[in-house]
Coordinates of C-alpha atoms and ligand atoms in Angstrom, one line a residue:
M1 CA 137.7 149.8 342.0
S2 CA 134.9 149.2 341.5
G3 CA 134.5 145.6 342.5
G4 CA 132.7 146.6 345.6
I5 CA 130.2 148.7 343.8
V6 CA 129.8 146.1 341.1
R7 CA 129.1 143.4 343.7
A8 CA 126.7 145.7 345.5
A9 CA 124.8 146.5 342.3
T10 CA 124.8 142.8 341.4
A11 CA 123.6 141.8 344.8
A12 CA 120.9 144.4 344.7
C13 CA 119.9 143.3 341.3
E14 CA 119.8 139.6 342.3
A15 CA 117.6 140.5 345.3
A16 CA 115.3 142.6 343.3
C17 CA 114.7 140.3 340.4
G18 CA 115.4 136.9 341.9
I19 CA 118.0 136.0 339.3
T20 CA 121.6 135.0 339.6
V21 CA 124.0 137.3 337.8
P22 CA 127.1 135.6 336.4
P23 CA 130.4 137.2 337.1
R24 CA 131.3 137.3 333.3
T25 CA 129.7 136.4 330.1
H26 CA 131.1 133.8 327.8
P27 CA 131.8 134.4 324.1
H28 CA 130.1 132.2 321.6
E29 CA 131.9 132.3 318.3
M30 CA 130.1 132.1 315.0
H31 CA 131.4 132.5 311.5
A32 CA 129.0 134.0 309.0
P33 CA 129.1 132.9 305.4
N34 CA 131.3 134.9 303.1
T35 CA 129.3 136.1 300.1
T36 CA 130.4 139.7 300.7
P37 CA 133.2 141.1 298.6
R38 CA 136.0 142.7 300.6
Y39 CA 135.5 146.1 299.0
L40 CA 132.2 147.3 297.5
V41 CA 133.9 149.2 294.7
P42 CA 137.2 148.9 292.8
F43 CA 139.8 151.6 293.1
H44 CA 143.3 152.0 291.8
P45 CA 145.8 154.0 294.0
K46 CA 147.2 155.7 290.8
R47 CA 143.8 157.1 289.8
V48 CA 142.4 158.2 293.1
P49 CA 143.3 161.3 295.1
H50 CA 145.0 160.7 298.5
F51 CA 144.6 162.5 301.8
F52 CA 146.7 162.0 305.0
T53 CA 145.6 162.6 308.6
D54 CA 146.6 161.5 312.0
V55 CA 143.2 160.5 313.2
L56 CA 140.2 159.8 310.9
V57 CA 136.7 159.9 312.6
I58 CA 133.9 158.3 310.5
G59 CA 130.6 159.8 311.8
G60 CA 129.6 163.2 313.0
G61 CA 127.1 162.3 315.7
L62 CA 127.8 162.7 319.4
A63 CA 130.3 159.8 319.6
G64 CA 132.3 161.0 316.6
L65 CA 132.4 164.6 317.6
R66 CA 133.3 163.8 321.2
A67 CA 136.1 161.5 319.9
A68 CA 137.4 164.3 317.7
L69 CA 137.4 166.7 320.6
S70 CA 139.7 164.3 322.6
V71 CA 142.5 164.5 320.1
P72 CA 145.2 166.9 321.2
P73 CA 145.8 170.0 319.0
E74 CA 149.2 168.8 317.7
L75 CA 147.5 165.9 315.8
S76 CA 145.3 166.4 312.8
V77 CA 141.8 165.1 312.8
L78 CA 139.4 164.6 309.9
V79 CA 135.7 164.0 310.7
I80 CA 133.6 162.7 307.8
T81 CA 129.8 162.4 307.8
K82 CA 127.6 161.2 305.0
D83 CA 125.1 164.0 305.7
G84 CA 125.2 167.3 307.4
L85 CA 126.5 167.5 311.0
S86 CA 123.1 168.3 312.3
H87 CA 121.6 165.1 310.8
S88 CA 122.2 162.1 313.1
N89 CA 120.4 160.0 315.7
S90 CA 122.2 162.2 318.3
A91 CA 120.6 165.3 317.0
Q92 CA 117.1 163.6 317.1
A93 CA 117.4 162.6 320.8
Q94 CA 114.5 163.9 322.7
G95 CA 114.2 162.6 326.3
G96 CA 117.6 163.4 327.6
I97 CA 120.9 162.1 329.0
A98 CA 121.1 159.9 332.1
G99 CA 123.6 160.6 334.9
V100 CA 124.1 160.7 338.6
L101 CA 123.3 164.3 338.9
G102 CA 120.8 164.8 341.8
P103 CA 121.4 164.7 345.5
E104 CA 119.1 161.8 346.0
D105 CA 120.8 159.6 343.4
R106 CA 123.8 157.2 343.8
V107 CA 126.2 155.6 341.4
E108 CA 125.1 152.2 342.7
D109 CA 121.5 152.9 341.9
H110 CA 122.1 153.9 338.3
I111 CA 124.3 150.8 337.9
T112 CA 121.6 148.6 339.3
D113 CA 118.9 150.1 337.0
T114 CA 121.2 149.6 334.0
V115 CA 122.0 146.0 334.9
M116 CA 118.4 145.1 335.6
A117 CA 117.2 146.5 332.3
G118 CA 120.1 144.6 330.5
G119 CA 118.6 141.2 331.2
N120 CA 121.6 139.6 332.8
L121 CA 123.9 140.3 329.9
C122 CA 125.6 143.6 330.8
D123 CA 129.3 143.8 331.3
Y124 CA 129.2 145.1 334.9
E125 CA 132.6 146.7 334.8
V126 CA 131.6 148.7 331.7
V127 CA 128.4 149.8 333.4
E128 CA 130.3 151.0 336.3
L129 CA 132.8 152.8 334.2
V130 CA 130.2 154.6 332.2
V131 CA 128.0 155.6 335.2
R132 CA 131.0 156.8 337.2
E133 CA 132.0 159.2 334.4
S134 CA 128.4 160.5 333.8
S135 CA 128.6 163.6 335.9
E136 CA 132.0 164.6 334.6
R137 CA 131.0 164.1 330.9
I138 CA 127.7 165.9 331.3
G139 CA 129.6 168.7 333.1
E140 CA 131.9 169.0 330.1
L141 CA 128.8 169.5 327.9
I142 CA 127.6 172.3 330.2
S143 CA 131.1 173.9 330.1
W144 CA 130.9 173.8 326.3
G145 CA 127.7 175.8 326.3
T146 CA 124.9 173.2 326.4
N147 CA 121.9 174.7 328.0
F148 CA 120.1 172.0 329.9
D149 CA 116.7 172.8 331.3
R150 CA 116.8 174.1 334.9
N151 CA 114.6 174.6 337.9
G152 CA 116.1 177.8 339.2
V153 CA 119.9 177.1 339.3
R154 CA 119.5 173.3 339.5
L155 CA 119.3 171.0 336.5
A156 CA 115.6 169.9 335.9
L157 CA 115.8 166.1 336.1
T158 CA 113.1 163.8 334.8
R159 CA 112.5 160.1 335.2
E160 CA 112.1 157.5 332.5
A161 CA 111.1 153.9 332.3
G162 CA 113.4 151.6 334.2
H163 CA 115.1 154.4 336.2
G164 CA 114.5 154.3 340.0
C165 CA 114.7 158.1 340.4
H166 CA 114.8 161.4 338.5
R167 CA 118.2 161.4 336.8
I168 CA 117.7 162.5 333.2
A169 CA 118.9 165.9 332.2
H170 CA 117.1 167.4 329.2
A171 CA 117.2 170.5 327.0
L172 CA 114.7 172.6 325.1
G173 CA 112.0 170.5 326.7
D174 CA 112.0 167.5 324.4
A175 CA 114.9 168.4 322.0
T176 CA 117.9 167.4 324.0
G177 CA 120.0 166.1 321.1
K178 CA 119.5 169.2 319.1
E179 CA 120.9 171.4 321.8
I180 CA 123.8 169.1 322.7
I181 CA 124.8 168.8 319.1
R182 CA 124.6 172.6 318.6
A183 CA 127.0 173.2 321.4
V184 CA 129.4 170.3 320.5
V185 CA 129.5 171.3 316.8
Q186 CA 130.3 174.9 317.8
R187 CA 133.2 173.6 319.9
V188 CA 134.4 171.4 316.9
V189 CA 134.2 174.4 314.5
Q190 CA 136.3 176.4 316.9
T191 CA 139.0 173.7 317.1
P192 CA 141.6 174.4 314.3
S193 CA 143.1 170.9 314.3
I194 CA 139.7 169.4 313.4
E195 CA 138.6 169.4 309.7
T196 CA 135.1 168.2 308.8
W197 CA 133.9 166.9 305.5
E198 CA 130.1 166.7 305.3
N199 CA 128.2 164.8 302.6
T200 CA 131.1 162.3 302.4
F201 CA 130.3 158.6 302.5
A202 CA 132.7 156.0 303.9
I203 CA 132.5 153.1 301.5
D204 CA 135.1 150.8 303.1
L205 CA 137.9 150.7 305.6
L206 CA 141.4 150.2 304.1
T207 CA 143.3 147.3 305.6
H208 CA 146.9 146.3 305.1
N209 CA 148.6 143.4 306.9
D210 CA 145.3 143.0 308.9
A211 CA 145.5 146.5 310.3
C212 CA 143.2 149.4 309.5
R213 CA 145.0 152.2 307.5
G214 CA 142.1 154.6 306.9
A215 CA 139.1 154.5 304.6
L216 CA 137.9 154.8 301.0
V217 CA 135.4 157.7 300.9
W218 CA 133.2 159.3 298.3
N219 CA 131.5 162.6 297.8
P220 CA 129.5 163.9 294.9
Q221 CA 132.0 166.7 294.0
H222 CA 135.3 164.7 294.1
G223 CA 134.2 161.1 293.7
K224 CA 136.5 158.6 295.5
T225 CA 139.4 159.6 297.9
L226 CA 141.7 157.4 299.8
V227 CA 142.0 158.8 303.3
W228 CA 145.1 157.4 305.0
A229 CA 145.0 157.6 308.8
K230 CA 147.4 156.5 311.6
Q231 CA 144.3 155.6 313.6
T232 CA 140.6 155.4 312.6
I233 CA 137.5 155.7 314.8
L234 CA 134.2 154.4 313.5
C235 CA 131.1 156.2 314.9
T236 CA 128.5 155.6 312.3
G237 CA 125.4 155.2 314.6
G238 CA 122.4 152.9 314.3
T239 CA 120.7 150.5 312.0
G240 CA 117.0 151.3 312.5
Q241 CA 116.5 151.9 308.7
V242 CA 116.4 148.2 308.0
Y243 CA 112.9 148.2 309.5
R244 CA 109.8 149.7 307.9
E245 CA 108.7 151.2 311.2
T246 CA 111.6 153.1 312.9
T247 CA 112.4 156.3 314.8
N248 CA 115.8 156.5 313.2
P249 CA 116.6 159.1 310.6
D250 CA 117.6 158.0 307.1
I251 CA 121.4 157.9 307.9
A252 CA 120.9 154.9 310.2
T253 CA 121.5 152.1 307.7
G254 CA 124.0 150.1 309.6
D255 CA 127.0 151.1 307.5
G256 CA 129.5 150.9 310.4
P257 CA 128.9 147.3 311.4
A258 CA 128.8 146.2 307.7
I259 CA 132.0 148.1 306.8
A260 CA 133.8 146.8 309.8
Y261 CA 132.6 143.2 309.1
R262 CA 134.0 143.4 305.6
A263 CA 137.3 144.6 307.1
G264 CA 137.5 141.6 309.5
A265 CA 136.3 143.2 312.8
E266 CA 134.3 141.1 315.2
L267 CA 130.7 142.0 315.9
R268 CA 128.5 141.0 318.8
D269 CA 124.8 141.0 320.0
M270 CA 123.3 141.6 316.6
E271 CA 120.0 140.0 317.6
F272 CA 119.3 142.8 320.1
M273 CA 117.4 145.6 318.3
Q274 CA 115.5 147.7 320.8
F275 CA 112.0 148.7 319.7
H276 CA 110.7 152.0 321.1
P277 CA 107.1 151.4 322.4
T278 CA 105.6 154.7 321.4
V279 CA 106.2 155.9 317.8
L280 CA 103.6 158.3 316.3
Y281 CA 101.3 156.4 314.0
I282 CA 99.5 158.8 311.7
A283 CA 99.1 158.2 308.0
G284 CA 101.3 160.6 306.2
S285 CA 103.5 161.6 309.1
S286 CA 107.1 160.4 309.5
R287 CA 107.5 157.9 312.3
N288 CA 108.4 160.3 315.1
L289 CA 109.3 159.1 318.5
I290 CA 107.0 160.1 321.3
T291 CA 109.4 160.3 324.2
E292 CA 108.9 158.0 327.2
A293 CA 109.5 161.0 329.4
M294 CA 105.8 161.5 328.7
R295 CA 105.0 158.3 330.5
G296 CA 107.5 159.4 333.2
E297 CA 105.4 162.6 333.6
G298 CA 102.2 160.6 333.9
A299 CA 100.9 159.8 330.4
L300 CA 98.8 156.6 330.3
L301 CA 98.6 153.9 327.6
I302 CA 95.1 153.0 326.5
D303 CA 93.7 150.8 323.8
R304 CA 91.0 151.7 321.2
T305 CA 88.3 151.1 323.7
G306 CA 89.8 153.6 326.1
R307 CA 91.0 150.9 328.5
R308 CA 94.3 151.3 330.4
F309 CA 96.0 148.0 329.7
M310 CA 99.6 148.2 331.0
P311 CA 98.8 147.0 334.6
D312 CA 97.5 143.7 333.0
Y313 CA 101.1 143.1 331.8
D314 CA 103.5 144.4 334.4
Q315 CA 103.1 145.9 337.9
R316 CA 105.3 148.8 336.9
A317 CA 102.6 149.6 334.3
E318 CA 103.6 152.5 331.9
L319 CA 107.1 152.7 333.6
A320 CA 108.1 149.1 332.8
P321 CA 111.2 148.7 330.6
R322 CA 110.9 149.3 326.9
D323 CA 110.8 145.6 325.9
V324 CA 107.9 144.9 328.2
V325 CA 105.9 147.9 327.0
S326 CA 106.6 147.2 323.3
W327 CA 105.6 143.6 323.8
A328 CA 102.5 144.5 325.7
I329 CA 101.4 147.1 323.0
V330 CA 101.8 144.5 320.2
S331 CA 99.8 142.0 322.2
Q332 CA 97.1 144.6 322.9
M333 CA 97.0 145.6 319.3
E334 CA 96.4 141.9 318.4
K335 CA 93.7 141.5 321.1
T336 CA 91.8 144.6 320.0
Q337 CA 92.5 143.9 316.3
Y338 CA 93.7 147.5 315.8
P339 CA 96.9 148.9 314.3
N340 CA 97.8 151.1 317.2
V341 CA 97.1 152.1 320.8
Y342 CA 97.0 155.6 322.3
L343 CA 99.0 157.8 324.8
D344 CA 96.6 159.8 326.9
L345 CA 97.7 163.0 328.7
T346 CA 94.3 164.5 328.9
H347 CA 94.2 164.1 332.7
L348 CA 97.4 166.2 333.1
E349 CA 97.6 170.0 333.5
A350 CA 97.5 171.4 330.0
E351 CA 99.9 174.3 330.3
A352 CA 102.5 172.1 332.0
V353 CA 102.2 169.5 329.2
R354 CA 102.7 172.1 326.5
A355 CA 105.7 173.6 328.3
R356 CA 107.4 170.2 328.9
F357 CA 106.8 168.8 325.4
P358 CA 106.7 171.7 323.0
G359 CA 108.2 169.8 320.0
I360 CA 105.7 166.9 320.2
A361 CA 102.8 169.3 320.8
A362 CA 103.8 171.3 317.6
L363 CA 104.3 168.1 315.6
C364 CA 100.9 166.7 316.6
Q365 CA 99.2 170.0 315.9
K366 CA 100.3 169.7 312.3
F367 CA 98.0 166.6 312.2
D368 CA 95.2 168.4 314.0
L369 CA 95.9 166.7 317.3
D370 CA 96.0 168.7 320.5
I371 CA 98.0 166.6 323.0
T372 CA 96.3 168.1 326.0
R373 CA 92.8 167.1 324.7
D374 CA 93.3 164.3 322.1
R375 CA 94.8 160.8 322.5
I376 CA 98.0 160.3 320.5
P377 CA 98.0 157.2 318.3
V378 CA 101.3 155.2 318.8
R379 CA 102.8 151.8 318.1
P380 CA 106.3 150.4 318.5
G381 CA 109.2 151.0 316.0
A382 CA 112.8 150.0 315.7
H383 CA 114.8 152.4 317.8
Y384 CA 118.3 151.4 319.1
M385 CA 120.8 148.8 317.9
I386 CA 122.5 147.2 320.8
G387 CA 124.8 145.1 318.7
G388 CA 127.8 146.2 316.8
L389 CA 131.6 146.2 316.9
I390 CA 133.2 144.6 319.9
V391 CA 135.3 147.2 321.7
D392 CA 137.3 147.2 324.9
R393 CA 136.9 149.8 327.5
E394 CA 139.1 152.2 325.6
G395 CA 137.1 151.8 322.4
R396 CA 139.6 149.5 320.7
S397 CA 138.0 147.2 318.1
T398 CA 139.4 143.7 317.3
V399 CA 141.2 145.2 314.2
P400 CA 144.5 146.9 315.0
G401 CA 144.3 150.7 314.2
L402 CA 140.5 150.7 314.3
W403 CA 138.5 152.2 317.2
A404 CA 134.8 152.6 317.6
A405 CA 132.2 154.4 319.8
G406 CA 128.5 154.9 320.2
E407 CA 125.6 153.1 318.7
A408 CA 127.8 151.2 316.1
T409 CA 129.4 149.3 318.9
A410 CA 128.5 146.5 321.4
S411 CA 130.4 147.9 324.4
G412 CA 128.6 145.7 327.0
L413 CA 126.8 148.6 328.6
H414 CA 123.3 147.7 327.5
G415 CA 123.3 143.9 327.8
A416 CA 120.2 142.6 326.2
N417 CA 118.2 145.8 326.6
R418 CA 119.2 149.5 326.8
L419 CA 118.1 151.6 329.8
A420 CA 116.5 154.8 328.4
S421 CA 118.8 157.8 328.0
N422 CA 122.0 155.7 328.6
S423 CA 123.1 155.9 324.9
L424 CA 123.9 159.6 324.7
L425 CA 126.0 159.0 327.8
E426 CA 127.7 156.0 326.2
A427 CA 128.5 158.0 323.1
L428 CA 130.1 160.7 325.3
V429 CA 132.1 158.3 327.5
Y430 CA 133.3 155.9 324.7
G431 CA 133.8 158.8 322.3
A432 CA 136.2 160.4 324.8
H433 CA 138.0 157.1 325.5
A434 CA 138.3 156.2 321.8
G435 CA 139.6 159.7 320.9
E436 CA 142.2 159.5 323.7
G437 CA 143.3 156.0 322.9
A438 CA 143.6 156.6 319.2
S439 CA 145.5 159.8 319.8
R440 CA 148.0 158.0 322.0
E441 CA 148.6 155.4 319.4
A442 CA 148.8 157.9 316.5
A443 CA 151.3 160.0 318.4
K444 CA 153.7 157.0 318.4
I445 CA 153.7 156.7 314.6
D446 CA 155.9 158.9 312.4
D447 CA 154.6 160.7 309.4
N448 CA 154.9 158.5 306.3
F449 CA 153.3 159.6 303.0
C450 CA 153.8 156.3 301.2
V451 CA 150.8 154.2 300.2
P452 CA 150.9 150.4 300.8
M453 CA 149.8 147.9 298.2
L454 CA 146.4 146.7 299.3
E455 CA 145.6 143.1 299.1
N456 CA 142.4 143.3 297.1
P457 CA 141.4 146.7 295.7
G458 CA 138.5 145.0 294.0
V459 CA 137.5 144.3 290.4
N460 CA 134.9 145.8 288.1
R461 CA 131.6 144.1 288.5
C462 CA 128.4 144.9 286.7
G463 CA 125.1 143.4 285.8
E464 CA 121.5 144.3 284.9
P465 CA 120.3 147.5 286.5
L466 CA 118.3 146.9 289.7
D467 CA 115.3 148.6 291.2
L468 CA 117.1 149.5 294.4
A469 CA 114.1 151.3 296.0
D470 CA 112.0 148.2 295.5
I471 CA 114.6 145.9 297.2
R472 CA 115.1 148.4 300.0
N473 CA 111.3 148.6 300.7
S474 CA 110.9 144.8 300.5
L475 CA 113.8 144.3 303.0
K476 CA 112.3 146.9 305.4
S477 CA 108.8 145.2 305.2
L478 CA 110.3 141.7 305.6
M479 CA 112.4 142.7 308.6
W480 CA 109.4 144.4 310.3
R481 CA 107.1 141.4 309.7
N482 CA 109.5 138.6 310.5
V483 CA 112.3 140.0 312.6
G484 CA 110.3 142.5 314.7
V485 CA 109.2 142.9 318.3
R486 CA 108.3 139.1 318.4
R487 CA 110.2 136.5 316.5
N488 CA 109.9 132.7 315.9
A489 CA 112.1 130.1 314.0
D490 CA 109.8 129.8 311.0
E491 CA 109.5 133.5 310.3
L492 CA 113.2 134.1 310.9
A493 CA 114.1 131.2 308.6
E494 CA 111.8 132.6 305.9
A495 CA 113.5 136.0 306.3
A496 CA 116.9 134.4 306.1
E497 CA 116.1 132.6 302.9
N498 CA 114.7 135.8 301.2
I499 CA 117.6 138.0 302.3
G500 CA 120.1 135.3 301.3
R501 CA 118.7 135.3 297.8
W502 CA 118.8 139.2 297.6
C503 CA 122.4 139.1 298.9
R504 CA 123.5 136.7 296.2
Y505 CA 122.6 139.1 293.4
V506 CA 123.0 142.5 295.2
L507 CA 126.2 142.2 297.2
P508 CA 128.5 141.3 294.2
R509 CA 127.2 144.3 292.2
Q510 CA 129.2 147.4 291.8
F511 CA 127.2 150.6 292.5
A512 CA 128.2 154.2 291.9
D513 CA 126.7 156.1 294.8
P514 CA 125.4 155.7 298.4
T515 CA 122.0 154.4 297.4
G516 CA 123.5 151.1 296.3
W517 CA 126.2 151.0 299.1
E518 CA 123.6 151.6 301.8
L519 CA 121.4 148.8 300.4
Q520 CA 124.4 146.4 300.4
N521 CA 125.2 147.4 304.0
M522 CA 121.5 147.0 305.1
L523 CA 121.4 143.5 303.6
C524 CA 124.7 142.6 305.3
V525 CA 123.6 143.7 308.8
S526 CA 120.1 142.2 308.4
R527 CA 121.5 138.9 307.5
L528 CA 123.7 138.9 310.6
M529 CA 120.8 140.1 312.8
I530 CA 118.7 137.2 311.6
R531 CA 121.4 134.6 312.0
A532 CA 121.9 135.7 315.6
A533 CA 118.2 135.9 316.3
L534 CA 117.8 132.3 315.0
D535 CA 120.6 131.1 317.1
R536 CA 119.5 132.7 320.4
K537 CA 116.8 130.2 321.4
E538 CA 115.4 132.0 324.3
T539 CA 113.7 135.3 325.2
R540 CA 115.9 137.9 326.8
G541 CA 115.7 141.7 326.9
C542 CA 114.5 143.0 323.6
H543 CA 114.9 139.7 321.8
V544 CA 111.5 138.0 322.2
R545 CA 111.1 134.5 320.7
T546 CA 107.5 133.3 320.9
D547 CA 108.7 129.7 320.3
F548 CA 111.2 130.1 323.3
P549 CA 109.3 132.4 325.6
N550 CA 111.5 132.0 328.7
R551 CA 114.9 133.2 329.6
D552 CA 117.4 130.4 329.7
D553 CA 120.2 131.5 332.0
D554 CA 121.7 128.0 331.9
N555 CA 122.6 128.1 328.2
W556 CA 122.3 131.7 327.0
T557 CA 124.1 134.0 329.4
R558 CA 126.6 134.5 326.7
H559 CA 127.1 136.5 323.5
I560 CA 126.9 135.6 319.9
N561 CA 129.9 136.9 318.0
F562 CA 130.5 137.2 314.2
R563 CA 133.5 137.7 312.1
R564 CA 134.1 137.4 308.4
E565 CA 135.9 134.2 307.5
Ligands
FAD601 C1 114.4 159.8 317.7 C2 115.4 159.4 318.6 C3 115.4 159.8 320.0 C4 116.4 159.4 320.9 N1 116.3 159.8 322.2 C5 117.4 159.5 323.0 C6 117.4 160.1 324.3 O1 116.6 160.9 324.7 N2 118.5 159.8 325.1 C7 119.5 158.9 324.7 O2 120.4 158.6 325.5 N3 119.4 158.4 323.4 C8 118.4 158.7 322.6 N4 118.4 158.1 321.3 C9 119.5 157.3 320.9 C10 120.8 158.1 320.7 O3 120.4 159.3 320.0 C11 121.8 157.4 319.8 O4 122.0 156.1 320.3 C12 123.1 158.2 319.9 O5 122.9 159.5 319.7 C13 124.1 157.6 318.9 O6 125.2 158.5 318.7 P1 126.3 158.1 317.6 O7 127.2 159.2 317.6 O8 126.7 156.7 317.9 O9 125.4 158.0 316.2 P2 124.7 159.1 315.4 O10 124.4 160.2 316.2 O11 123.6 158.4 314.6 O12 125.8 159.6 314.3 C14 126.2 158.7 313.3 C15 127.0 159.6 312.3 O13 127.6 158.7 311.4 C16 127.4 159.2 310.0 N5 127.5 158.0 309.1 C17 126.8 156.9 309.1 N6 127.2 156.1 308.1 C18 128.2 156.7 307.5 C19 129.0 156.5 306.3 N7 128.9 155.3 305.6 N8 129.9 157.4 306.0 C20 130.1 158.6 306.6 N9 129.3 158.9 307.7 C21 128.4 158.0 308.1 C22 126.1 159.8 310.1 O14 125.9 160.7 309.0 C23 126.1 160.5 311.4 O15 126.8 161.7 311.3 C24 117.4 158.5 320.4 C25 117.5 158.1 319.1 C26 116.5 158.5 318.2 C27 116.5 158.1 316.8

């Protein structure tokens, strides 16, 4: 392998940052309190329709669709997604997908950049695995019809924060995810062995004898269905919606980690929520991400007085990693007593800016902002969840029969901070691996249309009606205030106390549709995020503790794991 490159990258990293990179990380076990019922709703196998498939994929973003496309045609695949196939974090991706694609780039350099961004917590072998596969996986996308932007015949590559060279392929200027998902959905639709159920919500995984056997799903037309699968792949994406300020679409409510936690899977790295530094901040607009490719192309960050402030915080200035830029912006907002800073592109050539960022230009135009002449108001927002299900290199979770890929997992690629544009790549690589691994296992199992007796199909629970929107808004505000870009023990403890109280009366309730189930999942993951953030008494990557402002490599070069007792 591999070892040579890993060692080279590690050595380069040590030389560049003056840190010692440990050969492996050490797990740190924690058991979270068990106030969560095993199943959110009751069901009786005699009163619910059944469906049988070889492989069940939960989630229709890039990871889920890529997984489905890995299943050979002789096996049946069902993909369910709680919204439409075009509505996911993947479809929203702007900047692009990173890979070793240009003649001046090397696998070792991409590994080094990823490891350096990851704050000494990456799994080096995973980083190497993903980077090595990058050109092959991106090549597959091209062969399936994805039209990446080009300079003549060559891919037009851009550079983003933390990357040492131009290695980000993009499409439609700043709508890379939209174009990738268009091509991948088309491929899925043309594959007869793949069935898709949109607007279908996975409430819980079904387990029997500690193995995953499928999922309890719901849709508005048919109500509950028990989907029995020989192997199940969880690809439910992110968790950004637990924060008031987020770039994530409304599907990103952390369902996957919560569902998996209830089913006994082990989770990791829940304290690491990456905040995107530049989210559009205009009253009345949704919190749209302003891609960091803009800074890559020369945009500057200035405060309300017009002063460029990033060089005060880091010598890489606007191209410093995301955690550094987010932290600097929050500090500058505090210094200037102002709710935002600005991105300034007015010094760049206007036509080139409009051609490179057509989507953002059109969006800002709706609010009477011309990005070539006006400053764009921005502030940080929750963007990417690094934590999630523990998976091995094939995408196998800690529960037999359950696989996972994409943002719902903690694969070890990102460490304590994700390098920009590495997540679409991770979704592709791990989606492919999980699909292949699950197919291999499913092929070994004979068809059997019997239904096992489940341990605890739940009991009817009820209570006073609750104002779910009120609790959801309160949770999002509390998470933003107390568990945001900067954290400390007092604020985390206050958040834990409030959320613990809400959990006590919301989690045991029985709800009839996704509004309630999503809130229960959001409470579950928020509680785990806070427990991990309280536990990690240091600052590392995107986890910034103002009461422990330094990185503590002696005690904290390890992970925090959770599993339901
Ligand atoms: C605005 C924005 C810009 C981004 N830009 C980039 C970029 O330029 N480059 C990059 O590499 N990364 C980018 N990212 C991150 C990247 O898009 C995601 O990390 C990645 O696409 C995640 O893919 P996924 O398949 O794991 O999840 P998703 O694409 O989010 O898909 C999740 C799927 O799961 C479904 N789902 C969720 N819960 C349930 C449930 N209970 N039941 C049924 N279905 C469910 C959803 O409906 C959805 O279909 C960006 C993210 C955002 C939000």
